[in-house]
């Protein structure tokens, strides 16, 4: 029997492995292919873009510096504010400052002659005023400096004015001082003159005293800057004579620190 000749089967590897020449063609002769990792690739901008990039980079640097300076200034301001608050709290706890109290004790009036036959006659009034100042602070004294003013009004018409004496008021002290307020050639409108005569007839004359005094506060051996004490008193007298008595009074006060 003759032997049968079978065709030779190709190996499985040759059937499954794709041809490299079809997917990755070989580079032309005389060329070289260099593989560089991506993290080592640097893109250089064109010269025009490079100058623009440098300009923006410098501007960003200046902006960062400005922001840093602004943050530093804000931090310093907050620190100073915190120190001032702490110092004020310590000062209050140690010295316990109190505002002085003021009261109008007496008013004597001269030169207000409403019985004059001429309704347009001018007045030259004189008010002797006694004011009581009470400094209840235990460790704080008050210097009353020159340049004060005291004024007396009726219906917004200034009748007379004067000034307080300069003096020093120690701690825990009550000082009663007198001052003379004078006016010259004061003229009242017809309506104000009639109203004033009616008030005198009713034994109830409303007046307004305004006091302004520059003072310095002394704490130990340290003096503060000059502040202005403002006192306003609504006072009602029974008559406009040297024997006038205070029927009612209401005083308020405040301080201008600057």
PDB file of C-alpha atoms in Angstrom:
ATOM      1  CA  UNK A   1       0.000   0.000   0.000  1.00  0.00           C
ATOM      2  CA  UNK A   2       1.370   3.320  -0.900  1.00  0.00           C
ATOM      3  CA  UNK A   3       1.883   5.875   1.843  1.00  0.00           C
ATOM      4  CA  UNK A   4      -0.371   8.894   1.843  1.00  0.00           C
ATOM      5  CA  UNK A   5       1.328  12.249   1.866  1.00  0.00           C
ATOM      6  CA  UNK A   6      -0.522  14.872   3.953  1.00  0.00           C
ATOM      7  CA  UNK A   7       0.130  18.583   3.703  1.00  0.00           C
ATOM      8  CA  UNK A   8       2.158  20.004   6.502  1.00  0.00           C
ATOM      9  CA  UNK A   9       0.016  22.145   8.865  1.00  0.00           C
ATOM     10  CA  UNK A  10       1.376  25.510   9.960  1.00  0.00           C
ATOM     11  CA  UNK A  11       2.071  25.953  13.610  1.00  0.00           C
ATOM     12  CA  UNK A  12      -0.604  27.651  15.782  1.00  0.00           C
ATOM     13  CA  UNK A  13       1.834  30.441  16.696  1.00  0.00           C
ATOM     14  CA  UNK A  14       2.229  31.415  13.067  1.00  0.00           C
ATOM     15  CA  UNK A  15      -1.511  31.625  12.596  1.00  0.00           C
ATOM     16  CA  UNK A  16      -2.255  33.810  15.725  1.00  0.00           C
ATOM     17  CA  UNK A  17       0.686  36.239  15.760  1.00  0.00           C
ATOM     18  CA  UNK A  18      -0.013  39.313  13.618  1.00  0.00           C
ATOM     19  CA  UNK A  19       2.605  40.614  11.346  1.00  0.00           C
ATOM     20  CA  UNK A  20       4.685  43.461  12.834  1.00  0.00           C
ATOM     21  CA  UNK A  21       5.499  44.835   9.460  1.00  0.00           C
ATOM     22  CA  UNK A  22       1.850  45.748   8.773  1.00  0.00           C
ATOM     23  CA  UNK A  23       1.168  47.699  12.076  1.00  0.00           C
ATOM     24  CA  UNK A  24       4.538  49.375  12.747  1.00  0.00           C
ATOM     25  CA  UNK A  25       6.186  50.115   9.493  1.00  0.00           C
ATOM     26  CA  UNK A  26       9.917  50.459   9.656  1.00  0.00           C
ATOM     27  CA  UNK A  27      11.299  54.019   9.365  1.00  0.00           C
ATOM     28  CA  UNK A  28      12.978  54.964   6.156  1.00  0.00           C
ATOM     29  CA  UNK A  29      16.600  54.247   5.818  1.00  0.00           C
ATOM     30  CA  UNK A  30      18.919  56.948   7.181  1.00  0.00           C
ATOM     31  CA  UNK A  31      16.582  58.179   9.964  1.00  0.00           C
ATOM     32  CA  UNK A  32      16.757  57.786  13.729  1.00  0.00           C
ATOM     33  CA  UNK A  33      13.905  57.551  16.217  1.00  0.00           C
ATOM     34  CA  UNK A  34      14.612  58.860  19.734  1.00  0.00           C
ATOM     35  CA  UNK A  35      12.123  58.192  22.522  1.00  0.00           C
ATOM     36  CA  UNK A  36      11.998  60.965  25.231  1.00  0.00           C
ATOM     37  CA  UNK A  37       9.886  60.621  28.416  1.00  0.00           C
ATOM     38  CA  UNK A  38       6.992  63.060  28.642  1.00  0.00           C
ATOM     39  CA  UNK A  39       8.153  64.547  31.965  1.00  0.00           C
ATOM     40  CA  UNK A  40      11.343  65.711  30.265  1.00  0.00           C
ATOM     41  CA  UNK A  41       9.610  67.533  27.414  1.00  0.00           C
ATOM     42  CA  UNK A  42       9.754  71.352  27.753  1.00  0.00           C
ATOM     43  CA  UNK A  43       7.765  73.691  25.512  1.00  0.00           C
ATOM     44  CA  UNK A  44       9.434  77.005  24.796  1.00  0.00           C
ATOM     45  CA  UNK A  45       7.049  79.836  23.801  1.00  0.00           C
ATOM     46  CA  UNK A  46       7.827  82.096  20.902  1.00  0.00           C
ATOM     47  CA  UNK A  47       9.867  85.260  21.735  1.00  0.00           C
ATOM     48  CA  UNK A  48       6.754  87.527  21.740  1.00  0.00           C
ATOM     49  CA  UNK A  49       4.867  85.233  24.064  1.00  0.00           C
ATOM     50  CA  UNK A  50       7.947  84.896  26.259  1.00  0.00           C
ATOM     51  CA  UNK A  51       8.045  88.681  26.862  1.00  0.00           C
ATOM     52  CA  UNK A  52       4.337  88.723  27.613  1.00  0.00           C
ATOM     53  CA  UNK A  53       4.720  85.832  30.038  1.00  0.00           C
ATOM     54  CA  UNK A  54       7.541  87.652  31.823  1.00  0.00           C
ATOM     55  CA  UNK A  55       5.379  90.787  32.161  1.00  0.00           C
ATOM     56  CA  UNK A  56       2.500  88.838  33.671  1.00  0.00           C
ATOM     57  CA  UNK A  57       4.851  86.975  35.991  1.00  0.00           C
ATOM     58  CA  UNK A  58       6.327  90.249  37.328  1.00  0.00           C
ATOM     59  CA  UNK A  59       2.839  91.691  37.796  1.00  0.00           C
ATOM     60  CA  UNK A  60       1.743  88.652  39.760  1.00  0.00           C
ATOM     61  CA  UNK A  61       4.850  89.007  41.926  1.00  0.00           C
ATOM     62  CA  UNK A  62       4.052  92.662  42.676  1.00  0.00           C
ATOM     63  CA  UNK A  63       0.441  91.739  43.436  1.00  0.00           C
ATOM     64  CA  UNK A  64       1.566  89.086  45.893  1.00  0.00           C
ATOM     65  CA  UNK A  65       3.863  91.591  47.599  1.00  0.00           C
ATOM     66  CA  UNK A  66       1.041  94.140  47.908  1.00  0.00           C
ATOM     67  CA  UNK A  67      -1.259  91.487  49.383  1.00  0.00           C
ATOM     68  CA  UNK A  68       1.417  90.505  51.881  1.00  0.00           C
ATOM     69  CA  UNK A  69       1.940  94.149  52.923  1.00  0.00           C
ATOM     70  CA  UNK A  70      -1.810  94.687  53.300  1.00  0.00           C
ATOM     71  CA  UNK A  71      -2.172  91.567  55.437  1.00  0.00           C
ATOM     72  CA  UNK A  72       0.754  92.698  57.584  1.00  0.00           C
ATOM     73  CA  UNK A  73      -0.755  96.165  58.123  1.00  0.00           C
ATOM     74  CA  UNK A  74      -4.148  94.677  59.028  1.00  0.00           C
ATOM     75  CA  UNK A  75      -2.473  92.346  61.518  1.00  0.00           C
ATOM     76  CA  UNK A  76      -0.572  95.231  63.140  1.00  0.00           C
ATOM     77  CA  UNK A  77      -3.750  97.337  63.342  1.00  0.00           C
ATOM     78  CA  UNK A  78      -5.678  94.492  64.961  1.00  0.00           C
ATOM     79  CA  UNK A  79      -2.847  93.920  67.427  1.00  0.00           C
ATOM     80  CA  UNK A  80      -2.753  97.604  68.389  1.00  0.00           C
ATOM     81  CA  UNK A  81      -6.535  97.661  68.791  1.00  0.00           C
ATOM     82  CA  UNK A  82      -6.376  94.622  71.057  1.00  0.00           C
ATOM     83  CA  UNK A  83      -3.623  96.253  73.149  1.00  0.00           C
ATOM     84  CA  UNK A  84      -5.656  99.464  73.492  1.00  0.00           C
ATOM     85  CA  UNK A  85      -8.728  97.543  74.587  1.00  0.00           C
ATOM     86  CA  UNK A  86      -6.664  95.603  77.116  1.00  0.00           C
ATOM     87  CA  UNK A  87      -5.061  98.804  78.446  1.00  0.00           C
ATOM     88  CA  UNK A  88      -8.479 100.483  78.765  1.00  0.00           C
ATOM     89  CA  UNK A  89      -9.832  97.473  80.634  1.00  0.00           C
ATOM     90  CA  UNK A  90      -6.875  97.478  83.037  1.00  0.00           C
ATOM     91  CA  UNK A  91      -7.232 101.250  83.562  1.00  0.00           C
ATOM     92  CA  UNK A  92     -10.943 100.897  84.333  1.00  0.00           C
ATOM     93  CA  UNK A  93     -10.394  98.026  86.760  1.00  0.00           C
ATOM     94  CA  UNK A  94      -7.625  99.861  88.631  1.00  0.00           C
ATOM     95  CA  UNK A  95      -8.939 103.439  88.748  1.00  0.00           C
ATOM     96  CA  UNK A  96     -12.706 102.934  88.235  1.00  0.00           C
ATOM     97  CA  UNK A  97     -13.273 106.387  86.709  1.00  0.00           C
ATOM     98  CA  UNK A  98     -16.546 108.227  87.289  1.00  0.00           C
ATOM     99  CA  UNK A  99     -17.948 111.294  85.571  1.00  0.00           C
ATOM    100  CA  UNK A 100     -18.128 114.345  87.858  1.00  0.00           C
ATOM    101  CA  UNK A 101     -21.558 115.643  88.817  1.00  0.00           C
ATOM    102  CA  UNK A 102     -22.643 119.256  88.486  1.00  0.00           C
ATOM    103  CA  UNK A 103     -25.541 121.155  90.039  1.00  0.00           C
ATOM    104  CA  UNK A 104     -26.758 124.743  90.084  1.00  0.00           C
ATOM    105  CA  UNK A 105     -27.118 125.845  93.717  1.00  0.00           C
ATOM    106  CA  UNK A 106     -28.106 129.510  93.567  1.00  0.00           C
ATOM    107  CA  UNK A 107     -28.954 132.285  91.109  1.00  0.00           C
ATOM    108  CA  UNK A 108     -29.229 135.941  92.148  1.00  0.00           C
ATOM    109  CA  UNK A 109     -30.493 138.399  89.518  1.00  0.00           C
ATOM    110  CA  UNK A 110     -29.934 142.121  89.154  1.00  0.00           C
ATOM    111  CA  UNK A 111     -30.774 144.630  86.462  1.00  0.00           C
ATOM    112  CA  UNK A 112     -33.945 142.999  85.090  1.00  0.00           C
ATOM    113  CA  UNK A 113     -36.406 145.877  85.391  1.00  0.00           C
ATOM    114  CA  UNK A 114     -39.612 144.894  83.635  1.00  0.00           C
ATOM    115  CA  UNK A 115     -41.473 147.924  85.030  1.00  0.00           C
ATOM    116  CA  UNK A 116     -39.730 150.288  82.624  1.00  0.00           C
ATOM    117  CA  UNK A 117     -42.217 152.558  80.798  1.00  0.00           C
ATOM    118  CA  UNK A 118     -40.490 151.904  77.484  1.00  0.00           C
ATOM    119  CA  UNK A 119     -41.246 148.482  76.084  1.00  0.00           C
ATOM    120  CA  UNK A 120     -38.102 148.655  73.933  1.00  0.00           C
ATOM    121  CA  UNK A 121     -35.762 149.476  76.839  1.00  0.00           C
ATOM    122  CA  UNK A 122     -32.568 147.395  76.863  1.00  0.00           C
ATOM    123  CA  UNK A 123     -31.465 145.356  79.867  1.00  0.00           C
ATOM    124  CA  UNK A 124     -28.044 145.138  81.484  1.00  0.00           C
ATOM    125  CA  UNK A 125     -28.604 142.055  83.628  1.00  0.00           C
ATOM    126  CA  UNK A 126     -26.229 140.593  86.174  1.00  0.00           C
ATOM    127  CA  UNK A 127     -26.551 136.985  87.394  1.00  0.00           C
ATOM    128  CA  UNK A 128     -24.584 135.704  90.387  1.00  0.00           C
ATOM    129  CA  UNK A 129     -24.391 131.959  89.838  1.00  0.00           C
ATOM    130  CA  UNK A 130     -23.213 129.290  92.255  1.00  0.00           C
ATOM    131  CA  UNK A 131     -22.263 125.909  90.762  1.00  0.00           C
ATOM    132  CA  UNK A 132     -21.430 122.731  92.664  1.00  0.00           C
ATOM    133  CA  UNK A 133     -18.910 120.259  91.181  1.00  0.00           C
ATOM    134  CA  UNK A 134     -18.609 116.813  92.767  1.00  0.00           C
ATOM    135  CA  UNK A 135     -15.538 114.702  91.872  1.00  0.00           C
ATOM    136  CA  UNK A 136     -16.230 111.269  93.329  1.00  0.00           C
ATOM    137  CA  UNK A 137     -13.137 109.556  91.891  1.00  0.00           C
ATOM    138  CA  UNK A 138     -10.724 108.120  94.408  1.00  0.00           C
ATOM    139  CA  UNK A 139      -7.530 108.375  92.311  1.00  0.00           C
ATOM    140  CA  UNK A 140      -8.356 110.989  89.659  1.00  0.00           C
ATOM    141  CA  UNK A 141      -8.041 114.782  89.926  1.00  0.00           C
ATOM    142  CA  UNK A 142      -9.421 117.404  87.529  1.00  0.00           C
ATOM    143  CA  UNK A 143      -7.730 120.605  86.329  1.00  0.00           C
ATOM    144  CA  UNK A 144     -10.172 123.328  85.202  1.00  0.00           C
ATOM    145  CA  UNK A 145      -8.243 125.510  82.748  1.00  0.00           C
ATOM    146  CA  UNK A 146      -8.796 129.008  81.419  1.00  0.00           C
ATOM    147  CA  UNK A 147     -11.094 129.512  78.453  1.00  0.00           C
ATOM    148  CA  UNK A 148     -14.384 128.391  79.990  1.00  0.00           C
ATOM    149  CA  UNK A 149     -17.742 130.015  79.315  1.00  0.00           C
ATOM    150  CA  UNK A 150     -21.057 130.246  81.160  1.00  0.00           C
ATOM    151  CA  UNK A 151     -24.172 131.651  79.454  1.00  0.00           C
ATOM    152  CA  UNK A 152     -27.740 132.284  80.599  1.00  0.00           C
ATOM    153  CA  UNK A 153     -30.651 132.225  78.127  1.00  0.00           C
ATOM    154  CA  UNK A 154     -34.341 133.037  78.077  1.00  0.00           C
ATOM    155  CA  UNK A 155     -36.272 131.693  75.064  1.00  0.00           C
ATOM    156  CA  UNK A 156     -32.982 131.292  73.141  1.00  0.00           C
ATOM    157  CA  UNK A 157     -32.071 134.929  73.853  1.00  0.00           C
ATOM    158  CA  UNK A 158     -28.724 135.244  75.630  1.00  0.00           C
ATOM    159  CA  UNK A 159     -29.104 137.478  78.644  1.00  0.00           C
ATOM    160  CA  UNK A 160     -25.567 137.393  80.042  1.00  0.00           C
ATOM    161  CA  UNK A 161     -22.320 135.444  80.045  1.00  0.00           C
ATOM    162  CA  UNK A 162     -19.127 134.924  82.032  1.00  0.00           C
ATOM    163  CA  UNK A 163     -16.388 132.417  82.819  1.00  0.00           C
ATOM    164  CA  UNK A 164     -15.359 129.994  85.547  1.00  0.00           C
ATOM    165  CA  UNK A 165     -12.218 130.435  87.643  1.00  0.00           C
ATOM    166  CA  UNK A 166      -9.274 128.151  86.867  1.00  0.00           C
ATOM    167  CA  UNK A 167      -8.628 125.692  89.708  1.00  0.00           C
ATOM    168  CA  UNK A 168      -7.616 122.120  90.527  1.00  0.00           C
ATOM    169  CA  UNK A 169     -10.128 119.743  92.059  1.00  0.00           C
ATOM    170  CA  UNK A 170      -8.524 116.780  93.838  1.00  0.00           C
ATOM    171  CA  UNK A 171     -10.038 113.336  94.121  1.00  0.00           C
ATOM    172  CA  UNK A 172     -13.014 112.769  96.434  1.00  0.00           C
ATOM    173  CA  UNK A 173     -13.729 116.490  96.551  1.00  0.00           C
ATOM    174  CA  UNK A 174     -16.765 118.744  96.305  1.00  0.00           C
ATOM    175  CA  UNK A 175     -16.046 122.292  95.100  1.00  0.00           C
ATOM    176  CA  UNK A 176     -18.594 125.107  95.084  1.00  0.00           C
ATOM    177  CA  UNK A 177     -17.548 128.039  92.914  1.00  0.00           C
ATOM    178  CA  UNK A 178     -19.271 131.313  92.119  1.00  0.00           C
ATOM    179  CA  UNK A 179     -19.151 133.339  88.951  1.00  0.00           C
ATOM    180  CA  UNK A 180     -20.777 136.580  87.826  1.00  0.00           C
ATOM    181  CA  UNK A 181     -22.533 136.673  84.473  1.00  0.00           C
ATOM    182  CA  UNK A 182     -23.089 140.098  82.947  1.00  0.00           C
ATOM    183  CA  UNK A 183     -24.963 141.397  79.928  1.00  0.00           C
ATOM    184  CA  UNK A 184     -25.046 144.810  78.312  1.00  0.00           C
ATOM    185  CA  UNK A 185     -27.720 146.293  76.085  1.00  0.00           C
ATOM    186  CA  UNK A 186     -29.849 143.171  75.868  1.00  0.00           C
ATOM    187  CA  UNK A 187     -33.045 143.800  73.921  1.00  0.00           C
ATOM    188  CA  UNK A 188     -36.034 141.498  73.920  1.00  0.00           C
ATOM    189  CA  UNK A 189     -38.641 141.292  71.195  1.00  0.00           C
ATOM    190  CA  UNK A 190     -42.104 142.469  72.184  1.00  0.00           C
ATOM    191  CA  UNK A 191     -43.435 138.910  72.340  1.00  0.00           C
ATOM    192  CA  UNK A 192     -40.513 137.728  74.519  1.00  0.00           C
ATOM    193  CA  UNK A 193     -40.916 140.720  76.819  1.00  0.00           C
ATOM    194  CA  UNK A 194     -44.623 140.023  77.311  1.00  0.00           C
ATOM    195  CA  UNK A 195     -43.915 136.328  77.911  1.00  0.00           C
ATOM    196  CA  UNK A 196     -41.213 137.167  80.466  1.00  0.00           C
ATOM    197  CA  UNK A 197     -43.551 139.559  82.324  1.00  0.00           C
ATOM    198  CA  UNK A 198     -46.230 136.873  82.395  1.00  0.00           C
ATOM    199  CA  UNK A 199     -43.741 134.302  83.796  1.00  0.00           C
ATOM    200  CA  UNK A 200     -42.655 136.716  86.507  1.00  0.00           C
ATOM    201  CA  UNK A 201     -46.300 137.325  87.427  1.00  0.00           C
ATOM    202  CA  UNK A 202     -46.810 133.566  87.708  1.00  0.00           C
ATOM    203  CA  UNK A 203     -43.656 133.148  89.836  1.00  0.00           C
ATOM    204  CA  UNK A 204     -42.172 130.716  87.327  1.00  0.00           C
ATOM    205  CA  UNK A 205     -39.387 132.032  85.070  1.00  0.00           C
ATOM    206  CA  UNK A 206     -37.725 129.309  82.927  1.00  0.00           C
ATOM    207  CA  UNK A 207     -34.054 129.902  82.112  1.00  0.00           C
ATOM    208  CA  UNK A 208     -31.320 127.872  80.472  1.00  0.00           C
ATOM    209  CA  UNK A 209     -27.677 127.843  81.613  1.00  0.00           C
ATOM    210  CA  UNK A 210     -24.934 126.506  79.306  1.00  0.00           C
ATOM    211  CA  UNK A 211     -21.457 125.828  80.658  1.00  0.00           C
ATOM    212  CA  UNK A 212     -18.328 124.856  78.703  1.00  0.00           C
ATOM    213  CA  UNK A 213     -15.062 124.165  80.536  1.00  0.00           C
ATOM    214  CA  UNK A 214     -11.731 122.823  79.207  1.00  0.00           C
ATOM    215  CA  UNK A 215     -10.312 120.342  81.708  1.00  0.00           C
ATOM    216  CA  UNK A 216      -7.399 117.959  82.076  1.00  0.00           C
ATOM    217  CA  UNK A 217      -7.650 114.744  84.037  1.00  0.00           C
ATOM    218  CA  UNK A 218      -4.780 113.810  86.339  1.00  0.00           C
ATOM    219  CA  UNK A 219      -4.112 110.143  87.043  1.00  0.00           C
ATOM    220  CA  UNK A 220      -1.221 109.839  89.477  1.00  0.00           C
ATOM    221  CA  UNK A 221       1.475 112.091  88.006  1.00  0.00           C
ATOM    222  CA  UNK A 222       0.145 111.847  84.431  1.00  0.00           C
ATOM    223  CA  UNK A 223      -2.108 114.463  82.820  1.00  0.00           C
ATOM    224  CA  UNK A 224      -4.331 113.734  79.863  1.00  0.00           C
ATOM    225  CA  UNK A 225      -4.943 115.991  76.910  1.00  0.00           C
ATOM    226  CA  UNK A 226      -7.529 118.768  77.230  1.00  0.00           C
ATOM    227  CA  UNK A 227     -11.160 117.697  76.989  1.00  0.00           C
ATOM    228  CA  UNK A 228     -14.263 119.894  77.117  1.00  0.00           C
ATOM    229  CA  UNK A 229     -16.922 119.400  79.784  1.00  0.00           C
ATOM    230  CA  UNK A 230     -20.397 120.538  78.690  1.00  0.00           C
ATOM    231  CA  UNK A 231     -23.117 121.221  81.261  1.00  0.00           C
ATOM    232  CA  UNK A 232     -26.680 122.274  80.475  1.00  0.00           C
ATOM    233  CA  UNK A 233     -29.150 123.216  83.201  1.00  0.00           C
ATOM    234  CA  UNK A 234     -32.847 123.980  82.797  1.00  0.00           C
ATOM    235  CA  UNK A 235     -33.646 126.113  85.835  1.00  0.00           C
ATOM    236  CA  UNK A 236     -36.879 127.809  86.916  1.00  0.00           C
ATOM    237  CA  UNK A 237     -36.766 130.825  89.236  1.00  0.00           C
ATOM    238  CA  UNK A 238     -39.646 132.266  91.212  1.00  0.00           C
ATOM    239  CA  UNK A 239     -38.596 135.879  90.453  1.00  0.00           C
ATOM    240  CA  UNK A 240     -35.831 137.909  88.834  1.00  0.00           C
ATOM    241  CA  UNK A 241     -34.353 139.550  91.931  1.00  0.00           C
ATOM    242  CA  UNK A 242     -31.365 139.112  94.212  1.00  0.00           C
ATOM    243  CA  UNK A 243     -33.607 136.983  96.490  1.00  0.00           C
ATOM    244  CA  UNK A 244     -34.646 134.619  93.690  1.00  0.00           C
ATOM    245  CA  UNK A 245     -35.162 131.013  94.604  1.00  0.00           C
ATOM    246  CA  UNK A 246     -34.770 127.956  92.387  1.00  0.00           C
ATOM    247  CA  UNK A 247     -38.152 126.305  91.890  1.00  0.00           C
ATOM    248  CA  UNK A 248     -36.982 123.511  89.622  1.00  0.00           C
ATOM    249  CA  UNK A 249     -33.701 122.461  87.990  1.00  0.00           C
ATOM    250  CA  UNK A 250     -32.503 119.683  85.727  1.00  0.00           C
ATOM    251  CA  UNK A 251     -28.830 119.465  84.704  1.00  0.00           C
ATOM    252  CA  UNK A 252     -27.194 117.214  82.135  1.00  0.00           C
ATOM    253  CA  UNK A 253     -23.554 117.001  81.129  1.00  0.00           C
ATOM    254  CA  UNK A 254     -21.300 115.492  78.515  1.00  0.00           C
ATOM    255  CA  UNK A 255     -17.667 115.449  77.388  1.00  0.00           C
ATOM    256  CA  UNK A 256     -15.981 116.270  74.073  1.00  0.00           C
ATOM    257  CA  UNK A 257     -12.822 114.170  73.966  1.00  0.00           C
ATOM    258  CA  UNK A 258     -11.248 116.021  71.030  1.00  0.00           C
TER     259      UNK A 258
END
